[in-house]
XYZ file of C-alpha atoms in Angstrom:
209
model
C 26.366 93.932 122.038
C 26.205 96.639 124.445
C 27.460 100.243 123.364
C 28.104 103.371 125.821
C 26.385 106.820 126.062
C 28.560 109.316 124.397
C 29.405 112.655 125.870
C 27.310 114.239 123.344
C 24.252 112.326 123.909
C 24.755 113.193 127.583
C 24.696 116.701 126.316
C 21.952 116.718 124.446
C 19.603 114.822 127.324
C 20.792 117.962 129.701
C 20.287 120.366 127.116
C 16.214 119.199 126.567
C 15.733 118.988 130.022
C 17.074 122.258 130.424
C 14.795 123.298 128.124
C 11.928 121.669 129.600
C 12.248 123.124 133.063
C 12.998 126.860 130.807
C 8.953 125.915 129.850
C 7.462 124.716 132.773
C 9.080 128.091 134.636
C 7.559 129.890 131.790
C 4.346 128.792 132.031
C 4.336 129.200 135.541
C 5.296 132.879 135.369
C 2.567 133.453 132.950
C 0.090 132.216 135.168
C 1.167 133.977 138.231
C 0.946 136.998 135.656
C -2.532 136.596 134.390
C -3.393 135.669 138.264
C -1.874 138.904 139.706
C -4.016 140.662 136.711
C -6.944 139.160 137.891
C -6.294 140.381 141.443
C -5.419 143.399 140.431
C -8.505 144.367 138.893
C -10.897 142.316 141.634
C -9.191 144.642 144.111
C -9.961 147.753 141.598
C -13.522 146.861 141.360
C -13.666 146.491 144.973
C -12.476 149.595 145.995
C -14.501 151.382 143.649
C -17.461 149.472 145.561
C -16.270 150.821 148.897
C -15.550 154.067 147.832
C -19.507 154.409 146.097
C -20.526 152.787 149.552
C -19.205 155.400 151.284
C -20.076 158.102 149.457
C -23.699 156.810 149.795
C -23.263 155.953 153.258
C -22.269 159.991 153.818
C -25.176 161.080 151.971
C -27.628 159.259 153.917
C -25.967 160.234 157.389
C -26.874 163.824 156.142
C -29.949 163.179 155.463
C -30.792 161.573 158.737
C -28.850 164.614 160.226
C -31.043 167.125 158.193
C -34.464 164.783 159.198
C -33.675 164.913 162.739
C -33.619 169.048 162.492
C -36.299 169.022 160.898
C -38.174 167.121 163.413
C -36.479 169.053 166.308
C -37.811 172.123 164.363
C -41.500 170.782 164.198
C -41.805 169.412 167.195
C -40.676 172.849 168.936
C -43.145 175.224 166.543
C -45.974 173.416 167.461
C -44.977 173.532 170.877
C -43.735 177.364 170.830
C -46.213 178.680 167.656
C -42.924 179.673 165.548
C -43.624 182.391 163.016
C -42.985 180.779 159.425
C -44.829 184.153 157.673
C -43.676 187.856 157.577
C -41.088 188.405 161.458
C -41.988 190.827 163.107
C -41.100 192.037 166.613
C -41.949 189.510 169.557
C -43.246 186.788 167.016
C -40.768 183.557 167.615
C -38.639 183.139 164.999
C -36.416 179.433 164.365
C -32.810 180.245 162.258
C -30.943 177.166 160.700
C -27.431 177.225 160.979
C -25.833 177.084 157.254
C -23.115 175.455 155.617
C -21.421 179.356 155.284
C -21.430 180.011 159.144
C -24.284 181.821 159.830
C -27.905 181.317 160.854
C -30.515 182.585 158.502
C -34.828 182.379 159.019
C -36.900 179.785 158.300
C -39.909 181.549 156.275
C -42.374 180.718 153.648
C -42.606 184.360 151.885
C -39.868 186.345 153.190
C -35.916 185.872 152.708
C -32.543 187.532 153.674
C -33.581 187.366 157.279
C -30.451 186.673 159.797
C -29.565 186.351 163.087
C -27.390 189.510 164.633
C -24.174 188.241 165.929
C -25.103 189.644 169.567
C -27.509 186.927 169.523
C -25.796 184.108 168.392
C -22.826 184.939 171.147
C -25.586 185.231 173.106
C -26.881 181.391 172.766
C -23.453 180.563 172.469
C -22.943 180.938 176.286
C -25.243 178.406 176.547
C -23.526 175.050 174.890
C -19.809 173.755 174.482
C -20.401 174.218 170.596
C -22.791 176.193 167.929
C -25.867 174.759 167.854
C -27.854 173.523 164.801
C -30.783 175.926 165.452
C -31.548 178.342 167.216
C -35.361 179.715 168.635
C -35.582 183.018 170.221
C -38.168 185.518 170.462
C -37.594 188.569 168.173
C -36.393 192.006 169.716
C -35.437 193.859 166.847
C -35.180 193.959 163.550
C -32.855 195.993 161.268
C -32.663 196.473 157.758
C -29.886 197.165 155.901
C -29.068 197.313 151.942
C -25.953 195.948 150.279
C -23.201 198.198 149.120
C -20.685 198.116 146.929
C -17.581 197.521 148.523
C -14.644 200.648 147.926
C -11.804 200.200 146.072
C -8.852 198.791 148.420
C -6.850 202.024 149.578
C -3.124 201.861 148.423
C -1.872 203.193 152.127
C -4.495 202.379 155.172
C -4.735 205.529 156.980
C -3.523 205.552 159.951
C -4.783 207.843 163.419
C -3.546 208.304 166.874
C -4.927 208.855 169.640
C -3.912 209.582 173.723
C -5.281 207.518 176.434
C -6.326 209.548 179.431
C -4.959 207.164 181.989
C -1.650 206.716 180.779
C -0.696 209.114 177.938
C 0.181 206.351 175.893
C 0.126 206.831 172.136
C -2.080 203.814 170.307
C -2.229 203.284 166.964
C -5.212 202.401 165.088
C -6.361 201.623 161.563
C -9.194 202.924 159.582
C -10.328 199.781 157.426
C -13.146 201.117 155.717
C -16.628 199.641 155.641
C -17.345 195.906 156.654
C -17.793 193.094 153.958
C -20.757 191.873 152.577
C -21.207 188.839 154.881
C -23.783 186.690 153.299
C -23.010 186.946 149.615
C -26.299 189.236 148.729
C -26.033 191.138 145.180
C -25.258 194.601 145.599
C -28.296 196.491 146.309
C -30.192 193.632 148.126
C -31.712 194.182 150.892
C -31.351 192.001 153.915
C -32.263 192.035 157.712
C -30.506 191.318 160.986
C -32.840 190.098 163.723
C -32.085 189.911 166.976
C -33.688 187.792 169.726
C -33.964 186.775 173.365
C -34.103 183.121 175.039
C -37.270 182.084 175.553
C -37.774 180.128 178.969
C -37.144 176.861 179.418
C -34.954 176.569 175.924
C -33.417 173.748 174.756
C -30.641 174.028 172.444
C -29.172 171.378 170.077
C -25.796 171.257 169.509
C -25.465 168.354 167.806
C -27.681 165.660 165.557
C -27.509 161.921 166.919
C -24.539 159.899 165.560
């Protein structure tokens, strides 16, 4: 005896696999979820890898920069007998460029020794950029103490002053003392050493890449 499907059986088989497909989808999204976690923190890890890579990788670069100087350095004292000890006048003197801007002495027992800006400009004719470090023979040597800078005037006097030539009125500004450049403590004392080109000098103006 053969009976037909009802409507409501009909229903019911759509209604399970409905709900069947509702799970499969489900699962699927959770997987893609926990997958796109996964990623998520593989790619975390591995940028945190790169980034201590690099960091390392800039480290060493200075220190093949700062081995190469050194080298450089050596290799010209023993050719040129650089003074390490107490400068004096026409000893040959080697100044390191520093991460401030300016060149300071290489010495064993003396500090606060710098090069006068008339020399570095000097050099600086030389090569397309600053140079690393810089040998000269001294000249001169001047010592000078760290004051204490004045209080800031309110108004900045002001003076004029004729040219000869043309008559013209100029104005110009009395600023007061110059800044301590090197960041001594007041009262420090500190020399500026000027020096000539010795013959046949090579300058470095840059460490090997």
């Amino acid at each position: 005896m053969h009976f037909g499907i009802s409507a409501n059986d009909r229903d019911d088989d759509d209604i399970a696999e409905f709900r069947k497909c509702i799970r499969v989808l489900a699962d699927k999204v959770s997987f893609l979820s926990r997958h796109r976690e996964e990623l998520h923190e593989k790619y975390s890890r591995t940028e945190a890898a790169n980034e201590q890579l690099r960091k390392e990788l800039e480290e060493k670069i200075d220190q093949v920069k700062t081995y190469y100087n050194k080298h450089q350095l050596e290799k010209q004292a023993n050719k040129e007998k650089i003074c390490f000890g107490c400068l004096e006048v026409h000893e040959i003197a080697a100044f390191v460029l520093t991460s401030a801007g300016y060149y300071e002495a290489i010495t064993r027992n003396c500090s606060n020794y710098y090069l006068s800006d008339e020399s570095v400009a000097l050099f600086a004719e030389h090569v397309p950029s600053r140079p690393n470090y810089i040998v000269g023979q001294i000249v001169h040597i001047e010592r000078q103490i760290v004051k204490a800078a004045p209080p800031r005037p309110e108004h900045v006097r002001a003076e004029k002053f004729t040219t000869p030539d043309k008559g013209t009125d100029w104005l110009t500004l009395n600023s007061g003392s110059t800044p301590n450049p090197y960041g001594l403590p007041v009262g420090c004392e500190y020399f500026l050493v000027t020096v000539a080109m010795l013959p046949d000098t090579t300058i470095h103006s840059s460490s090997p890449s």
